[in-house]
Coordinates of C-alpha atoms and ligand atoms in Angstrom, one line a residue:
M1 CA 73.3 102.9 110.5
N2 CA 72.4 102.2 106.8
I3 CA 75.1 103.1 104.5
L4 CA 74.6 103.3 100.8
V5 CA 77.9 102.8 98.7
L6 CA 78.0 103.9 95.1
N7 CA 80.9 102.7 93.1
C8 CA 80.9 104.4 89.6
G9 CA 83.3 102.4 87.6
S10 CA 84.0 103.5 83.8
S11 CA 81.1 101.2 82.3
S12 CA 79.4 100.2 85.6
V13 CA 77.7 101.7 88.6
K14 CA 77.8 99.3 91.4
Y15 CA 75.7 99.8 94.7
K16 CA 75.2 98.2 98.0
L17 CA 73.0 99.4 101.0
I18 CA 74.4 97.9 104.1
D19 CA 73.3 98.0 107.8
V20 CA 76.5 98.5 109.4
D21 CA 75.1 97.6 112.9
T22 CA 73.9 94.0 112.0
K23 CA 76.1 93.9 108.8
A24 CA 73.1 93.0 106.6
T25 CA 73.5 93.9 103.0
L26 CA 69.9 95.3 102.2
A27 CA 70.2 95.8 98.8
E28 CA 72.7 95.3 96.2
G29 CA 73.1 95.3 92.3
G30 CA 74.7 97.2 89.4
I31 CA 74.2 98.6 86.1
E32 CA 76.6 97.3 83.5
K33 CA 77.4 98.2 80.0
I34 CA 76.6 101.9 80.3
G35 CA 76.6 103.7 77.2
L36 CA 76.5 100.4 75.0
P37 CA 73.0 99.4 73.4
D38 CA 72.5 96.4 75.6
S39 CA 72.8 97.8 79.0
F40 CA 71.1 96.5 82.0
I41 CA 70.5 96.6 85.8
K42 CA 70.9 93.6 87.7
F43 CA 70.0 93.3 91.3
K44 CA 69.3 90.8 94.3
L45 CA 65.7 90.3 95.5
A46 CA 65.0 89.8 99.1
D47 CA 65.0 85.9 98.7
G48 CA 68.5 86.1 97.2
S49 CA 67.6 85.4 93.4
K50 CA 68.9 87.8 91.0
K51 CA 66.9 90.2 88.6
V52 CA 68.0 91.6 85.5
V53 CA 66.0 94.3 83.7
N54 CA 67.5 95.2 80.1
D55 CA 67.1 99.0 79.6
P56 CA 69.1 101.4 77.7
I57 CA 71.1 103.6 80.1
P58 CA 73.2 106.0 78.1
D59 CA 75.4 107.7 80.8
H60 CA 75.9 107.5 84.7
H61 CA 73.2 110.2 85.5
K62 CA 70.3 107.9 84.4
A63 CA 72.1 105.0 86.3
I64 CA 72.4 106.6 89.6
N65 CA 68.5 107.8 89.3
D66 CA 67.5 104.3 88.3
I67 CA 69.3 102.8 91.4
L68 CA 67.8 105.5 93.9
N69 CA 64.3 104.7 92.5
L70 CA 65.1 101.1 92.7
L71 CA 65.8 101.3 96.5
V72 CA 62.5 102.9 97.3
S73 CA 60.5 101.2 94.7
P74 CA 57.2 99.6 96.0
E75 CA 57.8 96.3 94.1
Y76 CA 61.7 95.9 94.6
G77 CA 62.8 98.5 97.1
C78 CA 64.0 97.7 100.7
I79 CA 63.5 101.1 102.2
K80 CA 60.3 103.5 102.3
S81 CA 62.1 106.7 101.6
L82 CA 65.7 108.0 101.1
K83 CA 65.7 109.3 104.3
E84 CA 66.5 106.0 105.6
I85 CA 70.0 106.4 104.2
D86 CA 72.2 107.7 107.3
A87 CA 75.5 108.1 105.1
V88 CA 76.6 107.6 101.7
G89 CA 80.3 106.2 100.7
H90 CA 81.4 107.2 97.2
R91 CA 84.3 105.6 95.1
V92 CA 86.3 108.5 94.0
V93 CA 89.0 107.3 91.4
H94 CA 91.5 110.1 91.5
G95 CA 92.6 112.0 94.7
G96 CA 95.8 113.2 93.4
E97 CA 98.5 113.4 96.1
K98 CA 96.2 114.9 98.5
F99 CA 94.5 112.0 100.0
N100 CA 96.2 108.9 101.5
S101 CA 92.9 107.8 103.0
S102 CA 89.0 108.3 103.0
V103 CA 87.6 111.8 104.1
R104 CA 84.4 113.3 104.6
I105 CA 83.2 115.1 101.5
D106 CA 83.0 118.9 101.9
N107 CA 83.2 121.8 99.4
E108 CA 87.2 121.8 99.5
V109 CA 87.3 118.0 98.9
I110 CA 85.0 118.6 95.8
E111 CA 87.3 121.0 94.4
K112 CA 90.1 118.7 94.7
I113 CA 88.0 115.9 92.8
K114 CA 87.1 118.4 90.3
E115 CA 90.8 119.5 89.9
C116 CA 91.5 115.8 88.8
Y117 CA 89.0 115.7 86.0
A118 CA 91.6 116.1 83.3
V119 CA 93.5 113.1 84.7
A120 CA 90.6 110.8 85.1
P121 CA 88.1 111.8 82.5
L122 CA 86.1 108.5 82.5
H123 CA 85.7 108.5 86.3
N124 CA 85.9 111.6 88.5
P125 CA 83.1 113.2 86.5
A126 CA 81.0 110.0 87.0
N127 CA 82.2 110.0 90.8
M128 CA 80.8 113.6 91.0
I129 CA 77.4 112.9 89.5
G130 CA 76.7 110.4 92.3
I131 CA 77.7 112.9 94.9
E132 CA 75.6 115.8 93.4
A133 CA 72.7 113.4 93.2
I134 CA 72.9 112.4 96.7
T135 CA 73.6 116.3 97.7
E136 CA 70.2 117.2 95.8
L137 CA 68.2 114.4 96.9
I138 CA 69.3 114.0 100.7
P139 CA 71.3 116.9 101.3
D140 CA 71.8 116.5 104.9
V141 CA 73.3 112.9 104.7
P142 CA 77.1 112.7 105.4
Q143 CA 79.2 111.7 102.4
V144 CA 82.6 110.0 102.5
G145 CA 85.1 109.8 99.7
V146 CA 87.0 106.5 99.2
F147 CA 89.9 107.0 96.7
D148 CA 91.3 104.5 94.5
T149 CA 94.7 106.5 94.9
A150 CA 94.9 106.3 98.6
F151 CA 96.3 102.6 98.8
H152 CA 99.2 103.4 96.4
Q153 CA 100.5 106.3 98.6
T154 CA 103.0 104.1 99.9
M155 CA 104.6 103.5 96.5
P156 CA 108.5 104.4 96.8
A157 CA 109.6 107.5 94.8
E158 CA 111.6 105.3 92.2
A159 CA 108.2 103.4 91.4
Y160 CA 106.1 106.6 91.2
M161 CA 108.3 108.9 89.6
Y162 CA 108.6 109.4 85.6
A163 CA 112.0 110.0 84.1
L164 CA 110.4 113.5 82.8
P165 CA 112.2 116.8 84.1
Y166 CA 111.9 117.0 88.0
E167 CA 110.3 120.5 87.6
L168 CA 107.2 119.1 86.0
Y169 CA 106.6 117.0 89.1
E170 CA 107.1 119.9 91.1
K171 CA 105.0 122.3 89.3
Y172 CA 102.1 119.8 88.4
A173 CA 102.5 117.0 90.6
I174 CA 103.0 114.6 87.4
R175 CA 103.9 111.3 88.8
R176 CA 102.4 107.8 88.9
Y177 CA 99.4 107.5 91.4
G178 CA 97.9 104.1 90.6
F179 CA 94.0 103.3 90.9
H180 CA 91.7 100.4 92.1
G181 CA 93.4 101.0 95.3
T182 CA 90.4 100.1 97.3
S183 CA 90.1 96.6 95.5
H184 CA 93.9 95.9 95.7
R185 CA 93.7 96.9 99.5
Y186 CA 90.7 94.5 100.1
V187 CA 91.9 91.6 97.7
S188 CA 95.4 91.5 98.9
R189 CA 94.1 91.4 102.5
R190 CA 91.4 88.7 102.0
A191 CA 93.5 86.6 99.7
C192 CA 95.8 86.1 102.8
E193 CA 92.8 85.9 105.3
F194 CA 91.4 83.2 102.9
L195 CA 94.8 81.3 102.8
N196 CA 95.3 81.8 106.6
L197 CA 98.3 83.8 105.9
D198 CA 99.8 86.9 107.7
P199 CA 99.5 89.7 105.0
K200 CA 102.3 91.5 107.0
T201 CA 104.7 88.8 105.8
Q202 CA 103.6 88.0 102.2
K203 CA 104.4 88.9 98.7
V204 CA 101.2 89.5 97.0
I205 CA 100.3 90.1 93.2
T206 CA 96.7 91.3 92.8
C207 CA 95.4 91.3 89.2
H208 CA 92.3 93.5 89.1
I209 CA 91.0 92.8 85.5
G210 CA 87.8 94.6 84.6
N211 CA 86.8 97.0 82.2
G212 CA 89.9 98.9 83.4
G213 CA 92.5 96.6 84.7
S214 CA 95.8 97.2 86.9
I215 CA 98.0 94.8 88.7
T216 CA 99.6 95.8 91.9
A217 CA 102.8 94.5 93.7
V218 CA 101.8 94.4 97.7
L219 CA 104.9 93.7 100.1
N220 CA 103.9 93.1 103.7
G221 CA 100.3 94.5 103.2
K222 CA 101.5 97.7 101.3
S223 CA 101.4 98.6 97.6
V224 CA 105.0 98.9 96.3
D225 CA 104.2 99.3 92.7
T226 CA 101.0 99.3 90.4
S227 CA 100.4 99.4 86.6
M228 CA 98.5 102.4 86.3
G229 CA 100.1 105.6 86.3
L230 CA 99.2 109.4 86.4
T231 CA 95.8 108.5 84.9
P232 CA 94.2 105.1 84.6
V233 CA 95.4 104.7 80.9
E234 CA 99.0 103.7 81.6
G235 CA 99.7 99.8 81.9
L236 CA 97.5 96.7 81.0
M237 CA 95.5 96.8 77.8
M238 CA 91.9 97.6 78.8
G239 CA 88.3 97.4 77.5
T240 CA 88.5 100.8 75.8
R241 CA 92.1 102.3 77.1
V242 CA 95.2 101.8 75.3
G243 CA 97.7 100.9 78.5
D244 CA 101.5 101.2 77.5
V245 CA 102.3 102.7 74.3
D246 CA 105.6 104.4 73.1
P247 CA 105.0 108.0 74.0
G248 CA 106.7 108.6 70.7
A249 CA 103.7 107.0 68.7
L250 CA 101.5 109.5 70.4
T251 CA 103.2 112.7 69.2
F252 CA 103.2 110.9 65.5
I253 CA 99.6 110.2 65.7
E254 CA 99.0 113.8 66.8
D255 CA 100.9 115.3 64.0
K256 CA 99.5 112.8 61.4
E257 CA 95.8 113.0 62.2
H258 CA 95.9 116.6 63.4
L259 CA 94.7 115.8 67.1
D260 CA 94.4 118.2 69.7
S261 CA 95.1 117.1 73.4
N262 CA 91.1 116.4 74.0
Q263 CA 91.0 114.5 70.8
L264 CA 93.9 112.6 71.6
S265 CA 92.9 111.9 75.2
N266 CA 89.7 110.7 74.0
L267 CA 91.3 108.2 71.6
L268 CA 93.4 106.7 74.3
N269 CA 90.7 106.5 76.7
K270 CA 87.8 105.4 74.6
K271 CA 88.7 104.2 71.2
C272 CA 91.6 101.7 72.0
G273 CA 92.1 98.5 74.1
L274 CA 89.9 95.5 73.1
L275 CA 87.4 97.5 71.4
G276 CA 90.2 99.3 69.2
V277 CA 92.0 96.2 68.2
S278 CA 89.0 94.0 67.7
G279 CA 86.4 96.4 66.2
V280 CA 84.0 94.4 67.9
S281 CA 83.3 95.5 71.5
S282 CA 85.2 96.8 74.8
D283 CA 83.4 94.1 76.8
M284 CA 85.0 90.6 77.2
R285 CA 81.8 88.7 76.8
D286 CA 81.3 90.1 73.4
I287 CA 85.1 89.3 72.6
D288 CA 84.7 85.7 73.7
A289 CA 81.7 85.3 71.6
A290 CA 83.3 86.9 68.6
I291 CA 86.4 84.5 68.9
S292 CA 84.0 81.4 69.1
A293 CA 82.5 82.8 65.8
G294 CA 86.0 82.9 64.3
N295 CA 86.8 86.6 64.4
E296 CA 90.5 87.0 64.0
R297 CA 90.8 90.5 65.3
A298 CA 89.1 89.6 68.3
R299 CA 91.4 86.7 68.8
L300 CA 94.3 89.2 68.5
A301 CA 92.8 91.6 70.9
L302 CA 92.4 88.8 73.5
D303 CA 96.0 87.4 73.0
M304 CA 97.5 91.1 73.3
Y305 CA 95.4 91.6 76.6
I306 CA 96.7 88.3 78.1
Y307 CA 100.4 88.8 77.0
R308 CA 100.3 92.3 78.6
I309 CA 99.1 90.6 81.8
I310 CA 101.8 88.1 81.8
K311 CA 104.6 90.7 81.3
Y312 CA 103.2 92.7 84.4
V313 CA 103.0 89.8 86.6
G314 CA 106.6 88.9 85.5
A315 CA 107.8 92.5 86.3
Y316 CA 106.3 92.5 89.7
V317 CA 107.9 89.1 90.6
A318 CA 111.2 90.7 89.7
A319 CA 110.0 93.9 91.9
L320 CA 109.0 91.8 94.7
N321 CA 111.8 89.3 94.5
G322 CA 109.7 86.5 94.5
V323 CA 105.9 86.1 95.0
D324 CA 103.9 83.9 97.5
V325 CA 100.2 84.6 96.2
I326 CA 98.7 85.8 93.0
A327 CA 95.3 86.7 93.2
F328 CA 92.7 87.3 90.2
T329 CA 89.8 90.0 90.7
G330 CA 87.4 92.4 88.8
G331 CA 84.8 91.1 86.3
V332 CA 87.3 89.4 83.8
G333 CA 89.6 88.0 86.5
E334 CA 86.7 86.5 88.4
N335 CA 85.3 85.2 85.4
Q336 CA 87.4 84.5 82.4
V337 CA 88.8 81.0 83.0
Q338 CA 91.0 80.8 79.8
L339 CA 92.5 83.9 80.6
R340 CA 93.6 82.8 84.0
K341 CA 94.8 79.4 82.7
R342 CA 96.9 81.1 80.0
V343 CA 98.6 83.5 82.4
C344 CA 99.2 80.8 85.0
D345 CA 100.5 78.4 82.5
H346 CA 103.1 81.1 81.3
L347 CA 104.3 81.2 84.9
S348 CA 105.2 77.5 85.3
Y349 CA 108.9 78.8 85.6
L350 CA 108.0 79.8 89.0
G351 CA 107.0 76.5 90.2
L352 CA 103.3 77.7 90.0
K353 CA 100.6 75.0 89.0
I354 CA 97.0 75.8 88.5
D355 CA 94.4 72.9 89.0
D356 CA 92.5 73.0 85.6
N357 CA 89.5 71.3 86.9
V358 CA 89.1 73.9 89.6
N359 CA 89.9 76.8 87.6
S360 CA 87.5 75.8 84.8
V361 CA 84.4 76.0 87.1
S362 CA 85.5 78.9 89.3
R363 CA 83.4 82.2 88.5
G364 CA 82.7 84.8 90.9
E365 CA 83.5 82.9 94.2
E366 CA 86.6 82.6 96.4
K367 CA 88.7 79.8 95.4
L368 CA 92.3 78.4 95.4
I369 CA 93.0 77.5 92.0
S370 CA 96.6 76.2 92.4
T371 CA 97.5 72.7 93.1
P372 CA 98.8 71.8 96.6
D373 CA 102.1 71.2 95.4
S374 CA 102.3 74.4 93.5
K375 CA 105.0 76.8 95.0
V376 CA 102.8 79.9 94.5
K377 CA 99.4 80.1 95.6
V378 CA 96.9 81.3 93.2
V379 CA 93.2 82.6 94.1
V380 CA 90.3 84.0 92.9
I381 CA 88.8 86.6 95.1
P382 CA 85.7 88.5 94.0
T383 CA 86.6 92.1 94.9
D384 CA 84.3 93.9 97.4
E385 CA 85.1 97.7 97.1
E386 CA 81.6 98.4 98.4
L387 CA 82.5 96.7 101.8
M388 CA 85.6 98.6 102.3
I389 CA 83.9 101.8 101.1
A390 CA 81.2 101.2 103.7
K391 CA 83.6 100.4 106.5
D392 CA 85.6 103.6 105.9
T393 CA 82.4 105.7 105.8
E394 CA 81.3 104.2 109.0
A395 CA 84.7 104.7 110.8
I396 CA 84.5 108.5 109.4
V397 CA 80.9 109.3 110.4
N398 CA 81.8 107.9 113.9
G399 CA 84.9 110.5 113.9
L400 CA 87.5 107.4 113.8
Q401 CA 90.5 106.9 111.6
P402 CA 89.5 104.3 108.7
E403 CA 92.0 101.3 108.8
Ligands
ADP1 N1 81.2 85.6 82.8 C1 82.3 86.4 82.3 N2 83.0 86.2 81.3 C2 84.0 87.0 80.8 N3 84.0 88.2 81.1 C3 83.1 88.9 82.0 C4 82.2 87.8 82.6 N4 81.4 88.8 83.5 C5 81.8 90.0 83.2 N5 83.0 90.1 82.5 C6 83.8 91.2 82.1 O1 84.1 92.1 83.0 C7 84.3 93.2 82.5 C8 83.8 94.4 83.5 O2 84.2 94.1 84.7 P1 84.0 95.3 85.9 O3 84.9 94.8 86.9 O4 82.5 95.0 86.3 O5 83.9 96.6 85.3 P2 84.4 98.1 85.7 O6 85.6 98.3 85.5 O7 83.5 98.9 85.1 O8 84.1 98.0 87.2 C9 83.9 93.3 81.1 O9 84.6 93.1 80.1 C10 83.1 91.9 81.2 O10 82.9 91.6 79.9
UVW2 C1 90.4 103.3 87.8 C2 89.6 102.3 86.9 O1 90.2 101.8 85.8 O2 88.3 101.9 87.2 P1 87.3 100.9 86.4 O3 88.0 99.7 86.2 O4 86.1 100.8 87.5 O5 86.8 101.6 85.3
MG3 MG1 85.5 98.4 88.7

């Protein structure tokens, strides 16, 4: 069975075509920097080498079309026709309170995904573009939705409730949901497997730091708290998202700048974070380059970004009453060596030590980066949301309950 996985992030679309019977990955790649002038498509060729093609990709619509064309392209494709795809698994970012596991996509599910547009404006519309493109091109193929929010449905009420009037929760389901759940689920399990530990007995903190970023406290395999909230804006400072900010500052800005709620949402989602503070870019690679060129605002942005990660990890050590394993993942977490070093050096009070030599060469591969005598194990685990999505999709198409 060939399963196509589409993972629409806020700045990227990643894809994998997996033959789940042989476990072979037939094609994989991604489009990055969507909406930026230097966007590109990167994909693996049959011989394992990578090819990068620079191409202006203004939005997710063009990104998905390019991916589908590439799959059947005579030069680089691996299938002759889209009919060779048996099922499609989609990452869907916001599923509200409705979904605590993956589901087959039907009209009712589509309605629920659309209901969540307002609370995930960078993501759910992008996810729907993927679903609609597939419905149009290969209408009879079953499609499965795998929700970022599902893994966090185990959070206790004390962690997911806001101290707003209770009626607002009852009326609108305003609460914290958390995101990147598929990644936190995969990385927390894989980190334990990699270290030969039983996830059911471990206190794990997973740091998913990409264009969007979130940190999760995982106790015995279950999410008990996470840094994102009702929307993917809460928590860490991100590429373009503000993260935690005094709600009082928001009403002040609304007033002074005469913003309506759409304009305020646009500001908080698209104009803040690394981009807003540095004035340079939302992309960590550009921030690193600007710092090397002496840009002080880029340096301030990175300092703030790292400081926020340190505070959240500290908070989750408290929430878990200790920590056994810290895992870094996401485009930044897997590659930005300095960031990992600075976060870990700040956690030396836990008896945590990283091996600078190992850390400084660990990029995009599974690695234990703490020293043998460190009291906390620190690992880099490249996330594989696509594998999780493929497994869930296979289970659902076969009428089984996903794990
Ligand atoms: N080698 C690298 N060094 C530093 N940052 C990197 C590197 N590779 C990717 N990144 C950063 O990772 C981020 C994108 O992460 P990713 O997880 O792919 O994003 P998304 O949230 O869209 O899924 C960007 O800020 C990018 O600059
Ligand atoms: C939910 C979220 O922030 O996703 P991404 O990091 O892929 O933008
Ligand atoms: Mg992502």
